[in-house]
CSV table of C-alpha atoms in Angstrom, one decimal:
chain,number,residue,atom,x,y,z
A,7,UNK,CA,-27.4,-14.1,25.0
A,8,UNK,CA,-24.3,-16.0,26.2
A,9,UNK,CA,-24.2,-17.0,29.9
A,10,UNK,CA,-21.5,-15.6,32.2
A,11,UNK,CA,-19.3,-18.7,31.8
A,12,UNK,CA,-19.1,-18.2,28.0
A,13,UNK,CA,-18.4,-14.5,28.4
A,14,UNK,CA,-15.7,-15.2,30.9
A,15,UNK,CA,-14.1,-17.8,28.6
A,16,UNK,CA,-14.2,-15.3,25.8
A,17,UNK,CA,-12.5,-12.6,28.0
A,18,UNK,CA,-9.9,-15.1,29.2
A,19,UNK,CA,-9.1,-16.1,25.6
A,20,UNK,CA,-8.8,-12.5,24.4
A,21,UNK,CA,-6.7,-11.6,27.5
A,22,UNK,CA,-4.4,-14.5,26.6
A,23,UNK,CA,-4.0,-13.2,23.0
A,24,UNK,CA,-3.6,-9.6,24.2
A,25,UNK,CA,-0.7,-10.8,26.5
A,26,UNK,CA,0.9,-12.8,23.7
A,27,UNK,CA,0.9,-10.1,21.1
A,28,UNK,CA,1.2,-6.9,23.2
A,29,UNK,CA,3.4,-8.5,25.9
A,30,UNK,CA,6.1,-9.3,23.3
A,31,UNK,CA,5.9,-6.0,21.4
A,32,UNK,CA,5.2,-3.3,23.9
A,33,UNK,CA,6.2,-2.5,27.5
A,34,UNK,CA,3.3,-3.6,29.8
A,35,UNK,CA,2.9,-0.2,31.4
A,36,UNK,CA,1.9,1.1,27.9
A,37,UNK,CA,-1.0,-1.3,27.3
A,38,UNK,CA,-1.9,-3.0,30.6
A,39,UNK,CA,-3.7,0.1,32.1
A,40,UNK,CA,-6.0,0.3,28.9
A,41,UNK,CA,-9.5,-1.0,29.1
A,42,UNK,CA,-9.9,-4.5,27.7
A,43,UNK,CA,-11.7,-3.2,24.5
A,44,UNK,CA,-8.7,-0.9,23.6
A,45,UNK,CA,-6.2,-3.7,24.4
A,46,UNK,CA,-8.0,-6.0,21.9
A,47,UNK,CA,-8.2,-3.2,19.3
A,48,UNK,CA,-4.5,-2.4,19.7
A,49,UNK,CA,-3.6,-6.1,19.5
A,50,UNK,CA,-5.5,-6.6,16.3
A,51,UNK,CA,-4.1,-3.4,14.8
A,52,UNK,CA,-0.5,-4.2,15.6
A,53,UNK,CA,-0.9,-7.9,14.5
A,54,UNK,CA,-2.6,-7.0,11.3
A,55,UNK,CA,0.0,-4.3,10.4
A,56,UNK,CA,2.8,-6.7,11.2
A,57,UNK,CA,1.2,-9.4,9.1
A,58,UNK,CA,0.8,-7.0,6.2
A,59,UNK,CA,4.4,-5.8,6.4
A,60,UNK,CA,6.0,-9.2,6.9
A,61,UNK,CA,4.0,-10.8,4.1
A,62,UNK,CA,4.8,-7.8,1.9
A,63,UNK,CA,8.5,-8.2,2.7
A,64,UNK,CA,8.5,-11.9,2.0
A,65,UNK,CA,6.6,-11.4,-1.3
A,66,UNK,CA,9.0,-8.6,-2.4
A,67,UNK,CA,11.9,-10.9,-1.5
A,68,UNK,CA,10.4,-13.7,-3.6
A,69,UNK,CA,9.7,-11.5,-6.6
A,70,UNK,CA,12.7,-9.2,-6.6
A,71,UNK,CA,15.4,-11.7,-5.4
A,72,UNK,CA,14.3,-15.3,-6.2
A,73,UNK,CA,12.2,-14.7,-9.3
A,74,UNK,CA,14.1,-12.1,-11.2
A,75,UNK,CA,12.7,-13.3,-14.5
A,76,UNK,CA,9.1,-12.4,-13.7
A,77,UNK,CA,7.7,-9.4,-15.6
A,78,UNK,CA,7.1,-6.6,-13.2
A,79,UNK,CA,5.5,-3.3,-14.0
A,80,UNK,CA,7.6,-0.3,-13.0
A,81,UNK,CA,6.9,0.8,-9.4
A,82,UNK,CA,4.5,-0.7,-6.8
A,83,UNK,CA,0.8,-1.2,-7.5
A,84,UNK,CA,0.1,1.1,-4.6
A,85,UNK,CA,1.8,2.9,-1.8
A,86,UNK,CA,2.4,0.7,1.3
A,87,UNK,CA,0.5,3.3,3.5
A,88,UNK,CA,-2.5,2.9,1.1
A,89,UNK,CA,-2.3,-0.9,1.6
A,90,UNK,CA,-2.4,-0.5,5.4
A,91,UNK,CA,-5.3,1.9,5.2
A,92,UNK,CA,-7.2,-0.6,3.0
A,93,UNK,CA,-6.8,-3.1,6.0
A,94,UNK,CA,-8.5,-0.7,8.4
A,95,UNK,CA,-12.0,-2.0,7.6
A,96,UNK,CA,-10.8,-5.5,8.7
A,97,UNK,CA,-10.0,-4.1,12.1
A,98,UNK,CA,-13.2,-2.1,12.4
A,99,UNK,CA,-15.4,-5.0,11.4
A,100,UNK,CA,-14.0,-6.9,14.4
A,101,UNK,CA,-16.0,-4.6,16.7
A,102,UNK,CA,-19.2,-5.2,14.7
A,103,UNK,CA,-18.9,-8.9,14.1
A,104,UNK,CA,-16.8,-10.5,16.8
A,105,UNK,CA,-14.4,-13.0,15.3
A,106,UNK,CA,-11.9,-15.3,16.9
A,107,UNK,CA,-8.3,-14.0,16.6
A,108,UNK,CA,-7.1,-17.1,14.7
A,109,UNK,CA,-10.0,-16.9,12.3
A,110,UNK,CA,-9.3,-13.2,11.7
A,111,UNK,CA,-5.6,-13.8,11.0
A,112,UNK,CA,-6.5,-16.7,8.7
A,113,UNK,CA,-8.9,-14.5,6.7
A,114,UNK,CA,-6.3,-11.8,6.4
A,115,UNK,CA,-3.7,-14.3,5.3
A,116,UNK,CA,-6.1,-15.6,2.6
A,117,UNK,CA,-6.8,-12.1,1.4
A,118,UNK,CA,-3.0,-11.4,1.3
A,119,UNK,CA,-2.6,-14.5,-1.0
A,120,UNK,CA,-5.5,-13.4,-3.2
A,121,UNK,CA,-4.1,-9.8,-3.4
A,122,UNK,CA,-0.7,-11.1,-4.4
A,123,UNK,CA,-2.4,-13.4,-7.0
A,124,UNK,CA,-4.2,-10.5,-8.7
A,125,UNK,CA,-1.1,-8.3,-8.8
A,126,UNK,CA,1.6,-10.9,-9.8
A,127,UNK,CA,0.9,-10.7,-13.6
A,128,UNK,CA,0.4,-14.5,-13.7
A,129,UNK,CA,-3.2,-15.4,-14.7
A,130,UNK,CA,-3.9,-18.8,-13.1
A,131,UNK,CA,-7.2,-19.5,-15.0
A,132,UNK,CA,-8.8,-20.9,-11.9
A,133,UNK,CA,-12.6,-20.4,-12.4
A,134,UNK,CA,-14.4,-18.7,-10.6
A,135,UNK,CA,-11.5,-16.9,-8.8
A,136,UNK,CA,-10.8,-13.5,-10.1
A,137,UNK,CA,-7.1,-13.7,-11.1
A,138,UNK,CA,-4.6,-11.4,-12.5
A,139,UNK,CA,-6.0,-11.4,-16.1
A,140,UNK,CA,-9.4,-10.2,-14.8
A,141,UNK,CA,-7.7,-7.6,-12.6
A,142,UNK,CA,-5.6,-6.2,-15.4
A,143,UNK,CA,-8.8,-5.6,-17.4
A,144,UNK,CA,-10.3,-3.9,-14.3
A,145,UNK,CA,-7.3,-1.5,-14.2
A,146,UNK,CA,-7.3,-0.8,-18.0
A,147,UNK,CA,-11.0,-0.1,-18.4
A,148,UNK,CA,-12.2,0.8,-14.9
A,149,UNK,CA,-15.6,-0.3,-16.0
A,150,UNK,CA,-15.3,-4.1,-15.7
A,151,UNK,CA,-14.4,-6.8,-13.2
A,152,UNK,CA,-15.1,-5.2,-9.9
A,153,UNK,CA,-15.4,-8.5,-8.1
A,154,UNK,CA,-13.4,-9.0,-4.9
A,155,UNK,CA,-12.5,-12.7,-4.9
A,156,UNK,CA,-14.7,-14.2,-7.6
A,157,UNK,CA,-16.3,-13.3,-10.9
A,158,UNK,CA,-19.9,-14.2,-9.9
A,159,UNK,CA,-21.2,-10.7,-9.2
A,160,UNK,CA,-19.6,-9.3,-12.3
A,161,UNK,CA,-21.2,-12.1,-14.3
A,162,UNK,CA,-24.6,-11.5,-12.7
A,163,UNK,CA,-24.5,-7.7,-13.2
A,164,UNK,CA,-23.0,-7.7,-16.7
A,165,UNK,CA,-19.6,-6.1,-15.9
A,166,UNK,CA,-17.5,-9.2,-16.5
A,167,UNK,CA,-14.9,-9.2,-19.2
A,168,UNK,CA,-13.0,-12.5,-19.6
A,169,UNK,CA,-9.3,-12.2,-20.3
A,170,UNK,CA,-9.5,-15.2,-22.6
A,171,UNK,CA,-12.0,-13.4,-24.8
A,172,UNK,CA,-9.8,-10.3,-24.8
A,173,UNK,CA,-6.8,-12.4,-25.8
A,174,UNK,CA,-8.8,-13.9,-28.7
A,175,UNK,CA,-9.8,-10.5,-30.0
A,176,UNK,CA,-6.1,-9.4,-30.1
A,177,UNK,CA,-5.1,-12.5,-32.2
């Protein structure tokens, strides 16, 4: 059990981040009266949503404006609201496993990069990372390549289909 000094440092740290995020985005009379728990939840929710929308905008700018020659399937892979709802577990887990704000943002950023990687139609062939080739097989069969970041669990449980093997079959 942490001593009172550690707890006070934690509270001071989270109050600082609450003030930075909420203080710049909302009038203080909207969030200051809320209990500390709800301030932290609101801060994480707003910061996560903004991170998702800003990174999505930048990725769309990159794909649709700067890289017009990249093959893109028609339409989006999923509705933006669906993507936001997929981020809800990240916010909920903060209340189960306390995580430093910067660590949480770094993990969300890494997940955003990975998500862009599996949907960008470019297979990087970076073993053991599950790239776009593996993910394409997942969406064409819905019985293979369930792994989140890596192929290890699919390999261990027999649901792995390698895109290189699939390509060789087509030849």
